[in-house]
mmCIF file of C-alpha atoms in Angstrom:
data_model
loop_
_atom_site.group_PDB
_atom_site.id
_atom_site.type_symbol
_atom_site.label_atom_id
_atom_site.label_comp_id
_atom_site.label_asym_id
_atom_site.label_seq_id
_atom_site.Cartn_x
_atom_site.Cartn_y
_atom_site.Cartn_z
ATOM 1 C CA UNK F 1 -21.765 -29.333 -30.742
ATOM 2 C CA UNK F 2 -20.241 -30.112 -27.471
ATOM 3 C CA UNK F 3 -22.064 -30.430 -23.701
ATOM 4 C CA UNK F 4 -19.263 -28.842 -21.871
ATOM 5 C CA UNK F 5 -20.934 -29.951 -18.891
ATOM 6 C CA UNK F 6 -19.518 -33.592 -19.581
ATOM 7 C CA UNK F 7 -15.941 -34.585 -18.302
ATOM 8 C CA UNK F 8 -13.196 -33.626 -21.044
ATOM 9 C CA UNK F 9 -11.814 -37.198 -20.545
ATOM 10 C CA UNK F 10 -15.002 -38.567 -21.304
ATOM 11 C CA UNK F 11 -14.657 -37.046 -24.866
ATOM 12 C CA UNK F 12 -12.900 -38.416 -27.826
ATOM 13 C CA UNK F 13 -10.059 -37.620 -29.655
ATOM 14 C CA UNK F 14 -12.100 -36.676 -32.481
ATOM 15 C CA UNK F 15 -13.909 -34.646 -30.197
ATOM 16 C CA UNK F 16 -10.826 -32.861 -28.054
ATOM 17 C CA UNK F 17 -9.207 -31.662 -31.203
ATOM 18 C CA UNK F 18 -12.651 -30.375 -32.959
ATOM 19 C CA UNK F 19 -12.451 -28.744 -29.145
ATOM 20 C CA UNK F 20 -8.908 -27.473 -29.640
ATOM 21 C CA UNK F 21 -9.761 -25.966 -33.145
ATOM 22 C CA UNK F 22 -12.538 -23.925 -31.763
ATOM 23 C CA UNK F 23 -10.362 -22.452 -29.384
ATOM 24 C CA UNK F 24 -7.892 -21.486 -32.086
ATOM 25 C CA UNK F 25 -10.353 -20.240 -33.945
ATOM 26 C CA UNK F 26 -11.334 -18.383 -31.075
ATOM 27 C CA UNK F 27 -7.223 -17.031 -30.283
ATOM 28 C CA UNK F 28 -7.581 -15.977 -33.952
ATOM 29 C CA UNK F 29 -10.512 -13.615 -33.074
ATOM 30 C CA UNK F 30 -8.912 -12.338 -30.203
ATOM 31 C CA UNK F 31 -5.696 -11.243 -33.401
ATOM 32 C CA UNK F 32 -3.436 -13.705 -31.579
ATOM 33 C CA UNK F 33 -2.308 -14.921 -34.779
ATOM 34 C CA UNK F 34 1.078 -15.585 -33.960
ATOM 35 C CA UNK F 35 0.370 -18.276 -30.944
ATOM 36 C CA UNK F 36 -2.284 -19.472 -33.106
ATOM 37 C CA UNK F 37 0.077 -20.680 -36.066
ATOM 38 C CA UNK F 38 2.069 -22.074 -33.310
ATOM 39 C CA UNK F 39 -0.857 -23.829 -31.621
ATOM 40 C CA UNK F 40 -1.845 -25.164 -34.855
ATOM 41 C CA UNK F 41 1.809 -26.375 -35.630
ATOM 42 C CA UNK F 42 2.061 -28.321 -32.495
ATOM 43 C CA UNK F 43 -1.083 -29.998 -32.567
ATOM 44 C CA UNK F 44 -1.860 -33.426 -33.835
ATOM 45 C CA UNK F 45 -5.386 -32.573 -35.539
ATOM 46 C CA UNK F 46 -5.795 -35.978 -36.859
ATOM 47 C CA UNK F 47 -9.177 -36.449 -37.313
ATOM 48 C CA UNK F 48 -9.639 -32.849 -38.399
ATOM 49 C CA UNK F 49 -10.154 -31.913 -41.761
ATOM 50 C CA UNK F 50 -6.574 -30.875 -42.789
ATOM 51 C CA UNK F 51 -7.973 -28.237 -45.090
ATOM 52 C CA UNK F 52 -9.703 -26.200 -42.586
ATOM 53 C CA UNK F 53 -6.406 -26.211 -40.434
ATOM 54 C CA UNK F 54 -4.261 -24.991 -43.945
ATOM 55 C CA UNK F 55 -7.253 -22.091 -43.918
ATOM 56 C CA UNK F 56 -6.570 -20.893 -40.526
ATOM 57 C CA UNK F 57 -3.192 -20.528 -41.030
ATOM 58 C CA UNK F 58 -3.238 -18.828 -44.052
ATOM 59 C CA UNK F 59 -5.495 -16.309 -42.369
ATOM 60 C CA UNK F 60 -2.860 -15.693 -39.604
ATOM 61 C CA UNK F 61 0.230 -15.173 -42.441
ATOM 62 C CA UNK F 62 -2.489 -12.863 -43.853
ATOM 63 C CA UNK F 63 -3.146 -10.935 -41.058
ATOM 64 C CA UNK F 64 1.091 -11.108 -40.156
ATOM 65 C CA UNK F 65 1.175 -9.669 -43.459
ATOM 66 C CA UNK F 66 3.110 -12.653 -44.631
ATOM 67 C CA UNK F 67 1.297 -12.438 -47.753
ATOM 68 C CA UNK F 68 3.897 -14.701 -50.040
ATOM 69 C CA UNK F 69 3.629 -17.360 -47.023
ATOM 70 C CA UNK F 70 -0.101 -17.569 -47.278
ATOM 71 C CA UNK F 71 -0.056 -17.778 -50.793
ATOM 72 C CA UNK F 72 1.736 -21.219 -50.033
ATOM 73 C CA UNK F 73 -0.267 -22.779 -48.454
ATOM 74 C CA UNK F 74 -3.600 -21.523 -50.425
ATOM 75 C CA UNK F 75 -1.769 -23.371 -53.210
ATOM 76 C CA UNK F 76 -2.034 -26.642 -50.898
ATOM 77 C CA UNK F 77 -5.827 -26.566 -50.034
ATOM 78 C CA UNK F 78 -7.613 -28.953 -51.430
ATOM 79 C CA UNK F 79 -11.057 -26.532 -52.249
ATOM 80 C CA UNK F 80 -13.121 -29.157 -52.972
ATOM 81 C CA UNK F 81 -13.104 -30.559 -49.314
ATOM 82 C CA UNK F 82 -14.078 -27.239 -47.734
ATOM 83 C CA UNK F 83 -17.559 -26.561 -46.827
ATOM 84 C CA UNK F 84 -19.513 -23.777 -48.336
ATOM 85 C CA UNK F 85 -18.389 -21.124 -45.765
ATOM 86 C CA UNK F 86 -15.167 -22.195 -45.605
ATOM 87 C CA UNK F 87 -15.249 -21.609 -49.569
ATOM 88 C CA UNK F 88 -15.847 -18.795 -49.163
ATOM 89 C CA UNK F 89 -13.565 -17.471 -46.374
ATOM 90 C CA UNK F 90 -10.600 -19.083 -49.167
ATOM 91 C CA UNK F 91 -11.487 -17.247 -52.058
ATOM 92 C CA UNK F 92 -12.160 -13.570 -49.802
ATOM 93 C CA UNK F 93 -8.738 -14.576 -47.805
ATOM 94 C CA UNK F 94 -6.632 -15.900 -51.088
ATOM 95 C CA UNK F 95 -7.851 -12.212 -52.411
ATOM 96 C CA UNK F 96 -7.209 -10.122 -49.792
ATOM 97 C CA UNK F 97 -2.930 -11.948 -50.315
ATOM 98 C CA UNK F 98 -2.983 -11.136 -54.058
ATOM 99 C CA UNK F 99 -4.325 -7.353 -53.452
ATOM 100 C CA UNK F 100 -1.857 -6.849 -50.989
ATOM 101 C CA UNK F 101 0.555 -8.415 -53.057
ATOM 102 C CA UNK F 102 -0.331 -6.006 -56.069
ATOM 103 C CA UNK F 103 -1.765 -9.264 -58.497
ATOM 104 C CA UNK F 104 -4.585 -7.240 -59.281
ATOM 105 C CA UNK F 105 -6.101 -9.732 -61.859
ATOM 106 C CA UNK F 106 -5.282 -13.098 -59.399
ATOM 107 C CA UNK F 107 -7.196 -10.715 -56.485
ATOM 108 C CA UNK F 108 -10.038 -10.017 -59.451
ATOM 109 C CA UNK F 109 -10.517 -13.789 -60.597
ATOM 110 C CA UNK F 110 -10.765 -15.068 -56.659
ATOM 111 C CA UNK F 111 -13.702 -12.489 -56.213
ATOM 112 C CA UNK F 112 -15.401 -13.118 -59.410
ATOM 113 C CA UNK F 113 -16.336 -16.769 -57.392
ATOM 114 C CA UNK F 114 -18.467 -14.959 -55.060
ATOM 115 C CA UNK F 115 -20.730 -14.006 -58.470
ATOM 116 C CA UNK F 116 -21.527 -17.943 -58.537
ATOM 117 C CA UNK F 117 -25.228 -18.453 -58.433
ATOM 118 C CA UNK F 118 -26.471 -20.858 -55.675
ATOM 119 C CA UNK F 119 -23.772 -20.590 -52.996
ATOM 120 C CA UNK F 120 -24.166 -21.017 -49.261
ATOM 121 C CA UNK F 121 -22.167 -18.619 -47.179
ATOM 122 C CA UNK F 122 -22.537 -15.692 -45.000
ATOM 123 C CA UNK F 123 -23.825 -12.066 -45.914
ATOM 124 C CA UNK F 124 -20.870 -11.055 -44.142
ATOM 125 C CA UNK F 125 -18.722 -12.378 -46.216
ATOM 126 C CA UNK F 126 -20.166 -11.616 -49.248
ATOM 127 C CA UNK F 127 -20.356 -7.840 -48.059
ATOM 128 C CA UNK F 128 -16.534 -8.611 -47.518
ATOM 129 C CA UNK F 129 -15.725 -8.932 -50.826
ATOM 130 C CA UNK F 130 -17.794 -6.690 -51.795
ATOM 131 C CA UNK F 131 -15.945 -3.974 -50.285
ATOM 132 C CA UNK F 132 -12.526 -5.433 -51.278
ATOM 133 C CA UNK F 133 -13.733 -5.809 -54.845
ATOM 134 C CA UNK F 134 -14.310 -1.716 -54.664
ATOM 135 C CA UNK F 135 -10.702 -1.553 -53.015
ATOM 136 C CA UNK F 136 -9.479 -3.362 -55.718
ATOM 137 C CA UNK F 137 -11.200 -1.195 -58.452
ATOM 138 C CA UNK F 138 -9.901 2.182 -55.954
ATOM 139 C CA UNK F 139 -6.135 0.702 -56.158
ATOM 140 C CA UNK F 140 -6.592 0.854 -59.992
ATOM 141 C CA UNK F 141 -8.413 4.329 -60.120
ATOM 142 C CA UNK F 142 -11.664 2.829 -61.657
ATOM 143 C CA UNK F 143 -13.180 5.352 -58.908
ATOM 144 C CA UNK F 144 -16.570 5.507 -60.429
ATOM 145 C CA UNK F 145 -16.672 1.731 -60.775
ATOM 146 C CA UNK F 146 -15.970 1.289 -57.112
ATOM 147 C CA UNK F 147 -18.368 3.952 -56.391
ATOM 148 C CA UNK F 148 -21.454 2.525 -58.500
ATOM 149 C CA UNK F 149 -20.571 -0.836 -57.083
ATOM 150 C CA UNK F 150 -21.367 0.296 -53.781
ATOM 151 C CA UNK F 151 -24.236 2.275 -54.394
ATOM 152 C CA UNK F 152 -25.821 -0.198 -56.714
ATOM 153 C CA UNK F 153 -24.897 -2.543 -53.889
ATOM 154 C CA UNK F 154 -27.295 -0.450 -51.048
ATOM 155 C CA UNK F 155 -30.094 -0.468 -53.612
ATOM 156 C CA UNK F 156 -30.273 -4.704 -53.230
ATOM 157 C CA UNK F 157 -29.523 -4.978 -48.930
ATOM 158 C CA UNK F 158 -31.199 -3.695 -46.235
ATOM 159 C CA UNK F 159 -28.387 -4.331 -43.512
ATOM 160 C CA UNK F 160 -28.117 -0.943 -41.102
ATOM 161 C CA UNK F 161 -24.579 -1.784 -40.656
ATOM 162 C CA UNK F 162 -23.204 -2.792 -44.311
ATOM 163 C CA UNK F 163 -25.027 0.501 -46.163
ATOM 164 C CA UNK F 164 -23.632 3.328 -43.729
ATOM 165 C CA UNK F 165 -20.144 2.114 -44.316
ATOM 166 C CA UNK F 166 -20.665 1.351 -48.067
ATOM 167 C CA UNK F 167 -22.160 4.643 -48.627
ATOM 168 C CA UNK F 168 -19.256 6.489 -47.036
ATOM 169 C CA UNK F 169 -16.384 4.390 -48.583
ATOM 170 C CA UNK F 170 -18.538 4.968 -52.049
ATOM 171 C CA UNK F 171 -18.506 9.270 -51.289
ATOM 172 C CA UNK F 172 -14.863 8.830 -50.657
ATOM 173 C CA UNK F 173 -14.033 7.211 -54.129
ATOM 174 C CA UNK F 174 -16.283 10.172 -55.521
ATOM 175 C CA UNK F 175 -14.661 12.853 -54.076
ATOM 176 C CA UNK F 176 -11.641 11.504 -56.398
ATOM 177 C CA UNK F 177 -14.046 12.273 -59.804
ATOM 178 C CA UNK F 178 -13.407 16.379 -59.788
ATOM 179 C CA UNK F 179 -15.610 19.013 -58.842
ATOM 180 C CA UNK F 180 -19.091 16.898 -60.094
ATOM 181 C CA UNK F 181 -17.472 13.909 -57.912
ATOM 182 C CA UNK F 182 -17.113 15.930 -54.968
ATOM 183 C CA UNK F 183 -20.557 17.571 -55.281
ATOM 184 C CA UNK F 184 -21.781 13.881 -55.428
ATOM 185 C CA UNK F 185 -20.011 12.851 -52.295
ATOM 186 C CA UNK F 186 -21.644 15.596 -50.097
ATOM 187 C CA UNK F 187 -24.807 14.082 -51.055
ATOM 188 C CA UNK F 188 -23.949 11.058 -50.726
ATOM 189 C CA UNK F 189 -22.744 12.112 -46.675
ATOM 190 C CA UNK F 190 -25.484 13.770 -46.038
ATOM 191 C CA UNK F 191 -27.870 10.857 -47.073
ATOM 192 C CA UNK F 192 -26.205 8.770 -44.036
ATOM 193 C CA UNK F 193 -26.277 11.525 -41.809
ATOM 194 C CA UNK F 194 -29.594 11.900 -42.665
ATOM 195 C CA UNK F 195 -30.446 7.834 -42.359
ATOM 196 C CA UNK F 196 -28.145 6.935 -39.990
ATOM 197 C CA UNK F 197 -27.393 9.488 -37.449
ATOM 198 C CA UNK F 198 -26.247 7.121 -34.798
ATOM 199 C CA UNK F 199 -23.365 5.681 -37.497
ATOM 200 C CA UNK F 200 -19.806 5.071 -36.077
ATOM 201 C CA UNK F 201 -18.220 7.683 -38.526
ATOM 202 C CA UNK F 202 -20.467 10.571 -38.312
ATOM 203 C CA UNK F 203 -17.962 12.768 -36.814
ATOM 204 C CA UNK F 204 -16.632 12.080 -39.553
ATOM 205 C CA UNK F 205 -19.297 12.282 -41.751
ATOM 206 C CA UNK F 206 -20.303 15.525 -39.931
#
């Protein structure tokens, strides 16, 4: 970490560009994804691992919906010289391109990583794929399995953010299982209204 208190000329060039990629990291979560690919393209990010750069932009084409583009420069990333959340962010990212880009098997096989025992990431990430892994099952109308996954999901977490919105996503893939499915997803809404009345959606839920 950096003491911004010190004089930026005092600090290395290692230093100023692990500086610079923070604050493209930090355009990126602000969704200026555009100036970031260009920020990233005109820097000279020597003594930065060129792997984590590759990442970042491949998360910009993502989120530009340049899903073809990204998938370029996945196939450039060297995995092995990641670190364990930056793993991670490559195989949710690299599946997030190959759902959008209907490779439904490509998107499947990049998620099935997160199932490794004895990995060190985020539970935000993990919830992430999570999520995307019931998408995926959704876009293939394996409703039920996208609904069990996120119900069987709640049953393991105890994360007052992550449940509300896997319960309602789950109640929206039952409503598409006939009447018995739609009987289950009013059950389903009225456990979060129940649990969680201060939830985001509940006007929707309501």
């Amino acid at each position: 970490q950096f003491n911004f208190c010190r004089s930026y000329q005092l600090l290395s060039v290692a230093e100023e560009q692990e500086l610079s990629f923070l604050f493209a990291k930090y355009q990126f979560e602000l969704g200026n994804f555009s100036n970031v690919l260009q920020y990233l393209k005109d820097g000279k990010f020597n003594f930065k691992s060129q792997e984590s750069i590759k990442l970042l932009q491949a998360k910009c084409l993502i989120k530009l919906s340049a899903y073809d583009k990204a998938e370029q420069v996945f196939k450039t990333i060297t995995e092995s010289l990641l670190t364990s959340e930056e793993r991670a962010d490559y195989y949710l990212w690299r599946a997030q391109g190959f759902y959008f880009m209907d490779y439904n098997d490509e998107a499947q096989q990049c998620l099935d990583w997160f199932q490794t025992p004895i990995m060190d990431f985020s539970q935000t990430i993990k919830f992430q794929a999570i999520l995307l892994e019931s998408q995926l099952c959704a876009k293939q109308h394996a409703f039920v399995q996208a609904k069990q996954l996120l119900l069987n999901t709640c049953k393991h977490i105890n994360d007052s953010d992550w449940i509300p919105l896997f319960k309602f996503q789950a109640a929206d893939y039952a409503s598409e299982c006939g009447l018995d499915g739609q009987l289950e997803a009013i059950q389903i809404l009225q456990s979060i209204y129940e649990s969680f009345p201060k939830y985001t959606l509940i006007q929707e839920v309501r």
